[in-house]
Each structure stands twice: as structure tokens, then as C-alpha cells.
């Protein structure tokens, strides 16, 4: 049986080793994972989209099953356009779970798209783009929190 297609959506402002790890672990299940950089018109973010996309390309360089793209609008609509039947999301804690559960149910109701949750590895559960941005703003060394191959 052909493996399904998945979308891993996010802001990736910036991509972290937590994001990278989720994609690595989900990869055996799917023929393609589209890592989809959400263009949020109301939430500007710290890094320009060009920069975020460049880091995503560095992170997943040499992985032909991973495709990087940008999108606007609903993730469920993107899934339909791409023929993706799954959304992949990472869960770090119960707050993530609470938020993600409602979104997952809505995506299922809208387009019948299933969401696959993977728990963050314990060593990544404290890593978020928000904290990495804070560290960067304060000139801390963030190399341990970025995917292999990504240089700021
Ligand atoms: P969003 O703005 O959509 O939450 P993010 O870029 O913050 O986008 O996160 C994208 C996905 O990656 C989400 O499912 C989030 O829970 C997951 N994620 C973020 N950080 C980690 C981490 N350290 N470990 C595992 N999953 C993570």
C-alpha cells in the first residue's frame, strides 16, 4: 500500500531541533511530509519569512521526502490541495494537548483530515521557538536548540 502524504504546519520562527525531531520520527509513516510555513497576516513574527524558509531548507537538506512550502489560509484547505490525509503535530505538554485537540477536531470536521500527534522527546520538551527567540534577542548561544546544519 502506498504511504499517505502529511503536512507539518507551523510558524517556524525559527525552526528548532524539536520541530526537526518530530519530522524525523514521522517520516517512516509517510511518502512525503510537506513542512508548511504558515503566513500569518496578523502575527508578524521575529524573523522574515525568507529567513525562516531558508533555515527550514538547511534543516531538511538532503531529505527528498520532505518538501518545504509557504501557505496562507486554513491548514485543512492546504491538505486538500496537496492530497494530504494527515497533519502531524508535536505535543510538549498538556497545554499543547488542550489547544491541539480542538484544532485537530475542527480539521477533521472541515475536511476529514486526521491529525497524528507525536510526543516531544523528553530532551526537547522545554524547547519552543518563543524561548529560542528570547535567547537570540539576549545573545545567548542557541546552537543546541537548532536542527543539525542550521546556522544563524
Ligand atoms: P504554531 O505557531 O503552529 O504552533 P510552531 O512552529 O510553534 O507553530 O510549532 C509547530 C509544531 O511543532 C506544533 O505542533 C508544535 O507543538 C510542535 N513543536 C514545537 N516545538 C516542539 C518541540 N520542542 N518538540 C516537539 N514538538 C514541537
Tab-separated table of N, CA and C and ligand atoms in Angstrom:
chain	number	residue	atom	x	y	z
A	1	UNK	N	0.846	-1.203	0.000
A	1	UNK	CA	0.000	0.000	0.000
A	1	UNK	C	0.879	1.250	0.000
A	2	UNK	N	0.481	2.250	-0.808
A	2	UNK	CA	1.234	3.494	-0.818
A	2	UNK	C	1.073	4.215	0.510
A	3	UNK	N	2.165	4.790	0.968
A	3	UNK	CA	2.070	5.538	2.228
A	3	UNK	C	1.400	6.891	1.978
A	4	UNK	N	0.680	7.393	2.976
A	4	UNK	CA	-0.029	8.664	2.788
A	4	UNK	C	0.905	9.875	2.806
A	5	UNK	N	0.311	11.013	2.484
A	5	UNK	CA	1.029	12.303	2.479
A	5	UNK	C	0.614	13.067	3.731
A	6	UNK	N	1.570	13.770	4.343
A	6	UNK	CA	1.265	14.548	5.554
A	6	UNK	C	1.722	15.989	5.400
A	7	UNK	N	1.097	16.839	6.197
A	7	UNK	CA	1.507	18.247	6.308
A	7	UNK	C	1.944	18.488	7.744
A	8	UNK	N	3.091	19.125	7.911
A	8	UNK	CA	3.545	19.551	9.244
A	8	UNK	C	3.556	21.087	9.229
A	9	UNK	N	2.474	21.684	9.735
A	9	UNK	CA	2.367	23.143	9.652
A	9	UNK	C	2.965	23.825	10.880
A	10	UNK	N	3.402	25.057	10.694
A	10	UNK	CA	3.910	25.809	11.843
A	10	UNK	C	4.368	27.188	11.437
A	11	UNK	N	4.792	27.948	12.449
A	11	UNK	CA	5.324	29.287	12.192
A	11	UNK	C	6.840	29.229	11.985
A	12	UNK	N	7.477	28.262	12.636
A	12	UNK	CA	8.918	28.039	12.483
A	12	UNK	C	9.715	29.346	12.594
A	13	UNK	N	9.473	30.036	13.683
A	13	UNK	CA	10.050	31.389	13.875
A	13	UNK	C	10.975	31.407	15.092
A	14	UNK	N	12.105	30.689	15.052
A	14	UNK	CA	12.692	29.888	13.972
A	14	UNK	C	12.412	28.393	14.176
A	15	UNK	N	12.800	27.591	13.140
A	15	UNK	CA	12.733	26.131	13.273
A	15	UNK	C	13.685	25.714	14.392
A	16	UNK	N	13.254	24.719	15.194
A	16	UNK	CA	14.097	24.238	16.302
A	16	UNK	C	14.364	22.745	16.131
A	17	UNK	N	15.225	22.247	16.997
A	17	UNK	CA	15.516	20.807	16.961
A	17	UNK	C	14.267	20.004	17.351
A	18	UNK	N	13.353	20.643	18.076
A	18	UNK	CA	12.084	19.978	18.427
A	18	UNK	C	11.248	19.710	17.183
A	19	UNK	N	11.129	20.716	16.310
A	19	UNK	CA	10.405	20.530	15.043
A	19	UNK	C	11.082	19.439	14.200
A	20	UNK	N	12.388	19.572	14.100
A	20	UNK	CA	13.186	18.658	13.259
A	20	UNK	C	12.985	17.211	13.709
A	21	UNK	N	13.009	17.009	15.007
A	21	UNK	CA	12.871	15.665	15.570
A	21	UNK	C	11.493	15.072	15.250
A	22	UNK	N	10.455	15.898	15.326
A	22	UNK	CA	9.105	15.400	15.017
A	22	UNK	C	9.050	14.920	13.559
A	23	UNK	N	9.616	15.701	12.646
A	23	UNK	CA	9.604	15.304	11.221
A	23	UNK	C	10.400	14.013	11.029
A	24	UNK	N	11.573	13.933	11.643
A	24	UNK	CA	12.389	12.708	11.516
A	24	UNK	C	11.610	11.480	11.950
A	25	UNK	N	10.921	11.613	13.063
A	25	UNK	CA	10.232	10.457	13.638
A	25	UNK	C	8.976	10.093	12.854
A	26	UNK	N	8.352	11.088	12.219
A	26	UNK	CA	7.120	10.820	11.453
A	26	UNK	C	7.436	10.285	10.054
A	27	UNK	N	8.634	10.542	9.581
A	27	UNK	CA	8.981	10.261	8.182
A	27	UNK	C	8.735	8.816	7.730
A	28	UNK	N	9.031	7.790	8.557
A	28	UNK	CA	8.802	6.419	8.085
A	28	UNK	C	7.334	6.117	7.763
A	29	UNK	N	6.423	6.943	8.262
A	29	UNK	CA	4.991	6.660	8.082
A	29	UNK	C	4.426	7.227	6.787
A	30	UNK	N	5.142	8.181	6.161
A	30	UNK	CA	4.553	8.939	5.055
A	30	UNK	C	5.443	8.886	3.816
A	31	UNK	N	4.806	9.040	2.645
A	31	UNK	CA	5.609	9.117	1.415
A	31	UNK	C	6.258	10.493	1.326
A	32	UNK	N	5.506	11.525	1.725
A	32	UNK	CA	6.013	12.905	1.712
A	32	UNK	C	5.488	13.625	2.949
A	33	UNK	N	6.357	14.433	3.554
A	33	UNK	CA	5.865	15.375	4.569
A	33	UNK	C	6.110	16.779	4.027
A	34	UNK	N	5.030	17.527	3.865
A	34	UNK	CA	5.137	18.924	3.468
A	34	UNK	C	5.288	19.761	4.736
A	35	UNK	N	6.453	20.342	4.922
A	35	UNK	CA	6.666	21.241	6.063
A	35	UNK	C	6.167	22.607	5.605
A	36	UNK	N	5.044	23.023	6.194
A	36	UNK	CA	4.299	24.168	5.654
A	36	UNK	C	4.432	25.378	6.569
A	37	UNK	N	5.114	26.375	6.047
A	37	UNK	CA	5.363	27.612	6.799
A	37	UNK	C	4.141	28.517	6.650
A	38	UNK	N	3.436	28.694	7.754
A	38	UNK	CA	2.202	29.471	7.722
A	38	UNK	C	2.481	30.960	7.637
A	39	UNK	N	1.856	31.606	6.664
A	39	UNK	CA	1.982	33.056	6.512
A	39	UNK	C	0.798	33.665	7.247
A	40	UNK	N	1.096	34.218	8.421
A	40	UNK	CA	0.030	34.766	9.257
A	40	UNK	C	0.033	36.283	9.120
A	41	UNK	N	-1.017	36.799	8.501
A	41	UNK	CA	-1.032	38.232	8.191
A	41	UNK	C	-1.203	39.098	9.455
A	42	UNK	N	-1.749	38.494	10.528
A	42	UNK	CA	-1.964	39.305	11.741
A	42	UNK	C	-0.806	39.171	12.741
A	43	UNK	N	0.009	38.106	12.583
A	43	UNK	CA	1.107	37.846	13.536
A	43	UNK	C	2.415	37.945	12.761
A	44	UNK	N	3.157	39.032	12.959
A	44	UNK	CA	4.299	39.268	12.089
A	44	UNK	C	5.481	38.342	12.391
A	45	UNK	N	5.775	38.075	13.658
A	45	UNK	CA	6.899	37.207	13.987
A	45	UNK	C	8.203	37.977	14.074
A	46	UNK	N	9.258	37.302	14.508
A	46	UNK	CA	10.564	37.963	14.687
A	46	UNK	C	11.385	37.925	13.399
A	47	UNK	N	11.384	36.763	12.752
A	47	UNK	CA	12.213	36.606	11.551
A	47	UNK	C	11.359	36.702	10.292
A	48	UNK	N	11.966	37.276	9.243
A	48	UNK	CA	11.275	37.372	7.954
A	48	UNK	C	10.998	35.971	7.419
A	49	UNK	N	9.937	35.865	6.609
A	49	UNK	CA	9.570	34.557	6.055
A	49	UNK	C	10.704	33.956	5.230
A	50	UNK	N	11.421	34.829	4.484
A	50	UNK	CA	12.540	34.345	3.648
A	50	UNK	C	13.574	33.645	4.535
A	51	UNK	N	13.876	34.277	5.675
A	51	UNK	CA	14.863	33.729	6.594
A	51	UNK	C	14.383	32.406	7.191
A	52	UNK	N	13.118	32.382	7.608
A	52	UNK	CA	12.563	31.153	8.203
A	52	UNK	C	12.602	30.006	7.205
A	53	UNK	N	12.240	30.346	5.955
A	53	UNK	CA	12.226	29.313	4.919
A	53	UNK	C	13.646	28.824	4.629
A	54	UNK	N	14.606	29.736	4.621
A	54	UNK	CA	15.998	29.349	4.356
A	54	UNK	C	16.485	28.390	5.448
A	55	UNK	N	16.139	28.665	6.687
A	55	UNK	CA	16.550	27.754	7.778
A	55	UNK	C	15.865	26.402	7.651
A	56	UNK	N	14.584	26.410	7.242
A	56	UNK	CA	13.892	25.122	7.042
A	56	UNK	C	14.605	24.319	5.953
A	57	UNK	N	15.012	25.012	4.885
A	57	UNK	CA	15.698	24.308	3.784
A	57	UNK	C	17.035	23.740	4.259
A	58	UNK	N	17.747	24.485	5.113
A	58	UNK	CA	19.003	23.955	5.679
A	58	UNK	C	18.706	22.719	6.530
A	59	UNK	N	17.669	22.816	7.353
A	59	UNK	CA	17.368	21.741	8.314
A	59	UNK	C	17.032	20.435	7.590
A	60	UNK	N	16.305	20.531	6.470
A	60	UNK	CA	15.824	19.312	5.813
A	60	UNK	C	16.551	19.049	4.492
A	61	UNK	N	17.690	19.663	4.340
A	61	UNK	CA	18.513	19.475	3.147
A	61	UNK	C	18.873	17.995	2.997
A	62	UNK	N	18.774	17.490	1.767
A	62	UNK	CA	19.173	16.097	1.528
A	62	UNK	C	18.129	15.083	1.964
A	63	UNK	N	16.916	15.547	2.280
A	63	UNK	CA	15.842	14.625	2.655
A	63	UNK	C	14.724	14.730	1.607
A	64	UNK	N	14.786	13.874	0.560
A	64	UNK	CA	13.869	14.033	-0.573
A	64	UNK	C	12.395	13.856	-0.223
A	65	UNK	N	12.120	13.191	0.904
A	65	UNK	CA	10.705	13.005	1.306
A	65	UNK	C	10.111	14.258	1.936
A	66	UNK	N	10.972	15.242	2.225
A	66	UNK	CA	10.475	16.456	2.894
A	66	UNK	C	10.423	17.599	1.890
A	67	UNK	N	9.263	18.231	1.797
A	67	UNK	CA	9.087	19.385	0.913
A	67	UNK	C	8.749	20.608	1.769
A	68	UNK	N	9.406	21.722	1.462
A	68	UNK	CA	9.161	22.959	2.214
A	68	UNK	C	8.264	23.862	1.362
A	69	UNK	N	7.230	24.415	1.968
A	69	UNK	CA	6.395	25.370	1.231
A	69	UNK	C	5.832	26.400	2.199
A	70	UNK	N	5.347	27.484	1.611
A	70	UNK	CA	4.648	28.507	2.409
A	70	UNK	C	3.172	28.432	2.097
A	71	UNK	N	2.339	28.786	3.081
A	71	UNK	CA	0.908	28.808	2.767
A	71	UNK	C	0.192	29.867	3.577
A	72	UNK	N	-0.929	30.294	3.026
A	72	UNK	CA	-1.842	31.211	3.703
A	72	UNK	C	-3.171	30.502	3.825
A	73	UNK	N	-3.931	30.819	4.858
A	73	UNK	CA	-5.267	30.239	4.974
A	73	UNK	C	-5.290	29.023	5.872
A	74	UNK	N	-6.331	28.230	5.695
A	74	UNK	CA	-6.562	27.099	6.594
A	74	UNK	C	-5.671	25.913	6.234
A	75	UNK	N	-5.130	25.269	7.278
A	75	UNK	CA	-4.305	24.080	7.061
A	75	UNK	C	-5.136	22.976	6.393
A	76	UNK	N	-6.420	22.885	6.771
A	76	UNK	CA	-7.273	21.836	6.185
A	76	UNK	C	-7.412	22.038	4.674
A	77	UNK	N	-7.510	23.295	4.235
A	77	UNK	CA	-7.602	23.568	2.785
A	77	UNK	C	-6.292	23.203	2.088
A	78	UNK	N	-5.182	23.513	2.769
A	78	UNK	CA	-3.875	23.155	2.194
A	78	UNK	C	-3.784	21.639	2.016
A	79	UNK	N	-4.225	20.901	3.020
A	79	UNK	CA	-4.184	19.434	2.943
A	79	UNK	C	-4.969	18.950	1.732
A	80	UNK	N	-6.128	19.546	1.525
A	80	UNK	CA	-6.943	19.120	0.384
A	80	UNK	C	-6.205	19.398	-0.933
A	81	UNK	N	-5.602	20.590	-1.025
A	81	UNK	CA	-4.870	20.933	-2.260
A	81	UNK	C	-3.719	19.966	-2.526
A	82	UNK	N	-3.060	19.530	-1.434
A	82	UNK	CA	-1.867	18.691	-1.586
A	82	UNK	C	-2.190	17.198	-1.609
A	83	UNK	N	-3.450	16.855	-1.375
A	83	UNK	CA	-3.818	15.438	-1.286
A	83	UNK	C	-3.284	14.793	-0.013
A	84	UNK	N	-3.120	15.595	1.023
A	84	UNK	CA	-2.590	15.076	2.297
A	84	UNK	C	-3.748	14.665	3.202
A	85	UNK	N	-3.661	13.455	3.733
A	85	UNK	CA	-4.746	12.989	4.605
A	85	UNK	C	-4.397	13.115	6.083
A	86	UNK	N	-3.154	13.520	6.384
A	86	UNK	CA	-2.734	13.674	7.780
A	86	UNK	C	-2.036	15.011	8.015
A	87	UNK	N	-2.261	15.523	9.222
A	87	UNK	CA	-1.478	16.643	9.753
A	87	UNK	C	-0.632	16.058	10.872
A	88	UNK	N	0.632	16.410	10.922
A	88	UNK	CA	1.498	15.961	12.014
A	88	UNK	C	1.700	17.131	12.968
A	89	UNK	N	1.573	16.870	14.267
A	89	UNK	CA	1.838	17.902	15.272
A	89	UNK	C	2.633	17.285	16.425
A	90	UNK	N	3.433	18.110	17.072
A	90	UNK	CA	4.182	17.662	18.244
A	90	UNK	C	3.500	18.147	19.511
A	91	UNK	N	3.547	17.331	20.549
A	91	UNK	CA	2.951	17.721	21.833
A	91	UNK	C	4.042	17.764	22.899
A	92	UNK	N	4.183	18.936	23.521
A	92	UNK	CA	5.202	19.073	24.573
A	92	UNK	C	4.626	18.893	25.959
A	93	UNK	N	3.384	19.272	26.137
A	93	UNK	CA	2.799	19.295	27.486
A	93	UNK	C	1.271	19.333	27.368
A	94	UNK	N	0.617	19.426	28.503
A	94	UNK	CA	-0.849	19.356	28.492
A	94	UNK	C	-1.466	20.617	27.884
A	95	UNK	N	-0.743	21.734	27.929
A	95	UNK	CA	-1.266	22.949	27.280
A	95	UNK	C	-1.316	22.735	25.768
A	96	UNK	N	-0.224	22.197	25.205
A	96	UNK	CA	-0.224	21.872	23.764
A	96	UNK	C	-1.392	20.936	23.468
A	97	UNK	N	-1.564	19.937	24.325
A	97	UNK	CA	-2.611	18.946	24.068
A	97	UNK	C	-3.990	19.594	24.018
A	98	UNK	N	-4.259	20.457	25.000
A	98	UNK	CA	-5.568	21.123	25.063
A	98	UNK	C	-5.846	21.935	23.815
A	99	UNK	N	-4.835	22.713	23.389
A	99	UNK	CA	-5.012	23.559	22.203
A	99	UNK	C	-5.152	22.721	20.934
A	100	UNK	N	-4.273	21.742	20.832
A	100	UNK	CA	-4.187	20.967	19.586
A	100	UNK	C	-5.406	20.080	19.373
A	101	UNK	N	-5.978	19.621	20.467
A	101	UNK	CA	-7.128	18.722	20.363
A	101	UNK	C	-8.289	19.417	19.635
A	102	UNK	N	-8.568	20.669	20.027
A	102	UNK	CA	-9.687	21.383	19.389
A	102	UNK	C	-9.398	21.628	17.913
A	103	UNK	N	-8.145	22.007	17.616
A	103	UNK	CA	-7.792	22.278	16.213
A	103	UNK	C	-7.913	20.995	15.387
A	104	UNK	N	-7.447	19.889	15.982
A	104	UNK	CA	-7.497	18.599	15.270
A	104	UNK	C	-8.947	18.199	14.982
A	105	UNK	N	-9.812	18.395	15.962
A	105	UNK	CA	-11.222	18.028	15.757
A	105	UNK	C	-11.851	18.908	14.682
A	106	UNK	N	-11.469	20.195	14.676
A	106	UNK	CA	-12.006	21.109	13.663
A	106	UNK	C	-11.520	20.710	12.276
A	107	UNK	N	-10.244	20.362	12.147
A	107	UNK	CA	-9.721	19.955	10.836
A	107	UNK	C	-10.410	18.678	10.354
A	108	UNK	N	-10.744	17.807	11.286
A	108	UNK	CA	-11.444	16.582	10.913
A	108	UNK	C	-12.863	16.909	10.460
A	109	UNK	N	-13.488	17.827	11.201
A	109	UNK	CA	-14.865	18.198	10.842
A	109	UNK	C	-14.899	18.913	9.489
A	110	UNK	N	-13.902	19.766	9.234
A	110	UNK	CA	-13.894	20.559	8.000
A	110	UNK	C	-13.629	19.719	6.763
A	111	UNK	N	-12.584	18.894	6.836
A	111	UNK	CA	-12.106	18.210	5.617
A	111	UNK	C	-11.815	16.732	5.815
A	112	UNK	N	-12.165	16.197	6.996
A	112	UNK	CA	-11.884	14.776	7.245
A	112	UNK	C	-10.402	14.467	7.369
A	113	UNK	N	-9.589	15.491	7.684
A	113	UNK	CA	-8.141	15.280	7.814
A	113	UNK	C	-7.844	14.805	9.239
A	114	UNK	N	-7.059	13.733	9.348
A	114	UNK	CA	-6.668	13.227	10.668
A	114	UNK	C	-5.403	13.938	11.137
A	115	UNK	N	-5.266	14.085	12.450
A	115	UNK	CA	-4.028	14.654	12.998
A	115	UNK	C	-3.289	13.575	13.772
A	116	UNK	N	-2.016	13.432	13.459
A	116	UNK	CA	-1.167	12.482	14.167
A	116	UNK	C	-0.306	13.269	15.144
A	117	UNK	N	-0.429	12.951	16.428
A	117	UNK	CA	0.375	13.637	17.445
A	117	UNK	C	1.552	12.763	17.847
A	118	UNK	N	2.717	13.367	17.903
A	118	UNK	CA	3.879	12.671	18.459
A	118	UNK	C	4.316	13.435	19.701
A	119	UNK	N	4.611	12.718	20.778
A	119	UNK	CA	5.077	13.418	21.972
A	119	UNK	C	6.506	13.923	21.747
A	120	UNK	N	6.784	15.134	22.202
A	120	UNK	CA	8.168	15.641	22.136
A	120	UNK	C	9.061	14.686	22.908
A	121	UNK	N	10.265	14.470	22.412
A	121	UNK	CA	11.221	13.700	23.207
A	121	UNK	C	11.483	14.478	24.503
A	122	UNK	N	11.760	13.763	25.596
A	122	UNK	CA	11.953	14.466	26.872
A	122	UNK	C	13.010	15.568	26.779
A	123	UNK	N	14.043	15.317	25.982
A	123	UNK	CA	15.124	16.318	25.889
A	123	UNK	C	14.740	17.531	25.032
A	124	UNK	N	13.536	17.468	24.396
A	124	UNK	CA	13.088	18.608	23.580
A	124	UNK	C	11.851	19.293	24.151
A	125	UNK	N	11.329	18.727	25.247
A	125	UNK	CA	10.021	19.198	25.733
A	125	UNK	C	10.058	20.646	26.228
A	126	UNK	N	11.234	21.165	26.525
A	126	UNK	CA	11.338	22.542	27.043
A	126	UNK	C	11.693	23.534	25.929
A	127	UNK	N	11.819	23.037	24.696
A	127	UNK	CA	12.278	23.916	23.609
A	127	UNK	C	11.084	24.450	22.816
A	128	UNK	N	11.034	25.756	22.671
A	128	UNK	CA	9.997	26.374	21.836
A	128	UNK	C	10.657	27.489	21.026
A	129	UNK	N	10.025	27.839	19.907
A	129	UNK	CA	10.544	28.962	19.114
A	129	UNK	C	10.538	30.234	19.955
A	130	UNK	N	9.528	30.377	20.807
A	130	UNK	CA	9.425	31.584	21.639
A	130	UNK	C	10.666	31.728	22.531
A	131	UNK	N	11.058	30.615	23.170
A	131	UNK	CA	12.217	30.684	24.075
A	131	UNK	C	13.500	30.897	23.270
A	132	UNK	N	13.596	30.232	22.115
A	132	UNK	CA	14.799	30.410	21.290
A	132	UNK	C	14.902	31.872	20.830
A	133	UNK	N	13.771	32.490	20.470
A	133	UNK	CA	13.793	33.919	20.071
A	133	UNK	C	14.299	34.787	21.220
A	134	UNK	N	13.822	34.473	22.421
A	134	UNK	CA	14.223	35.228	23.615
A	134	UNK	C	15.735	35.094	23.844
A	135	UNK	N	16.230	33.890	23.658
A	135	UNK	CA	17.672	33.655	23.836
A	135	UNK	C	18.462	34.428	22.774
A	136	UNK	N	17.985	34.381	21.534
A	136	UNK	CA	18.686	35.082	20.451
A	136	UNK	C	18.697	36.584	20.746
A	137	UNK	N	17.563	37.102	21.187
A	137	UNK	CA	17.469	38.546	21.470
A	137	UNK	C	18.449	38.948	22.563
A	138	UNK	N	18.804	37.977	23.408
A	138	UNK	CA	19.739	38.265	24.507
A	138	UNK	C	21.130	37.699	24.241
A	139	UNK	N	21.382	37.416	22.982
A	139	UNK	CA	22.707	36.991	22.512
A	139	UNK	C	23.245	35.731	23.178
A	140	UNK	N	22.331	34.824	23.550
A	140	UNK	CA	22.763	33.543	24.119
A	140	UNK	C	23.106	32.578	22.989
A	141	UNK	N	23.861	31.544	23.314
A	141	UNK	CA	24.224	30.533	22.333
A	141	UNK	C	23.053	29.551	22.188
A	142	UNK	N	22.465	29.478	21.005
A	142	UNK	CA	21.277	28.628	20.814
A	142	UNK	C	21.579	27.401	19.946
A	143	UNK	N	22.860	27.160	19.665
A	143	UNK	CA	23.189	26.084	18.718
A	143	UNK	C	22.576	24.736	19.122
A	144	UNK	N	22.535	24.459	20.419
A	144	UNK	CA	21.999	23.167	20.876
A	144	UNK	C	20.498	23.027	20.623
A	145	UNK	N	19.825	24.138	20.355
A	145	UNK	CA	18.361	24.092	20.198
A	145	UNK	C	17.928	24.132	18.737
A	146	UNK	N	18.900	24.243	17.833
A	146	UNK	CA	18.589	24.308	16.398
A	146	UNK	C	18.834	22.946	15.753
A	147	UNK	N	18.165	22.666	14.617
A	147	UNK	CA	18.422	21.393	13.930
A	147	UNK	C	19.875	21.329	13.462
A	148	UNK	N	20.411	20.107	13.294
A	148	UNK	CA	21.764	19.976	12.767
A	148	UNK	C	21.839	20.684	11.404
A	149	UNK	N	22.893	21.419	11.165
A	149	UNK	CA	23.085	22.072	9.867
A	149	UNK	C	22.510	23.466	9.786
A	150	UNK	N	21.754	23.882	10.785
A	150	UNK	CA	21.181	25.235	10.734
A	150	UNK	C	22.109	26.188	11.477
A	151	UNK	N	22.520	27.232	10.741
A	151	UNK	CA	23.379	28.240	11.371
A	151	UNK	C	22.687	29.588	11.278
A	152	UNK	N	22.691	30.312	12.367
A	152	UNK	CA	22.017	31.624	12.388
A	152	UNK	C	22.871	32.667	11.679
B	1	LIG	P1	2.451	27.016	15.620
B	1	LIG	O1	2.562	28.516	15.572
B	1	LIG	O2	1.537	26.432	14.590
B	1	LIG	O3	2.258	26.410	16.999
B	1	LIG	P2	5.211	26.186	15.819
B	1	LIG	O4	6.251	26.478	14.806
B	1	LIG	O5	5.363	26.836	17.145
B	1	LIG	O6	3.857	26.551	15.105
B	1	LIG	O7	5.080	24.621	16.057
B	1	LIG	C1	4.777	23.729	15.021
B	1	LIG	C2	4.563	22.328	15.590
B	1	LIG	O8	5.745	21.859	16.218
B	1	LIG	C3	3.491	22.259	16.698
B	1	LIG	O9	2.810	21.021	16.591
B	1	LIG	C4	4.291	22.282	17.970
B	1	LIG	O10	3.601	21.670	19.043
B	1	LIG	C5	5.483	21.450	17.543
B	1	LIG	N1	6.665	21.736	18.365
B	1	LIG	C6	7.196	22.939	18.639
B	1	LIG	N2	8.272	22.811	19.438
B	1	LIG	C7	8.415	21.477	19.675
B	1	LIG	C8	9.326	20.683	20.449
B	1	LIG	N3	10.309	21.242	21.165
B	1	LIG	N4	9.169	19.346	20.451
B	1	LIG	C9	8.162	18.774	19.746
B	1	LIG	N5	7.255	19.455	19.009
B	1	LIG	C10	7.381	20.789	18.971
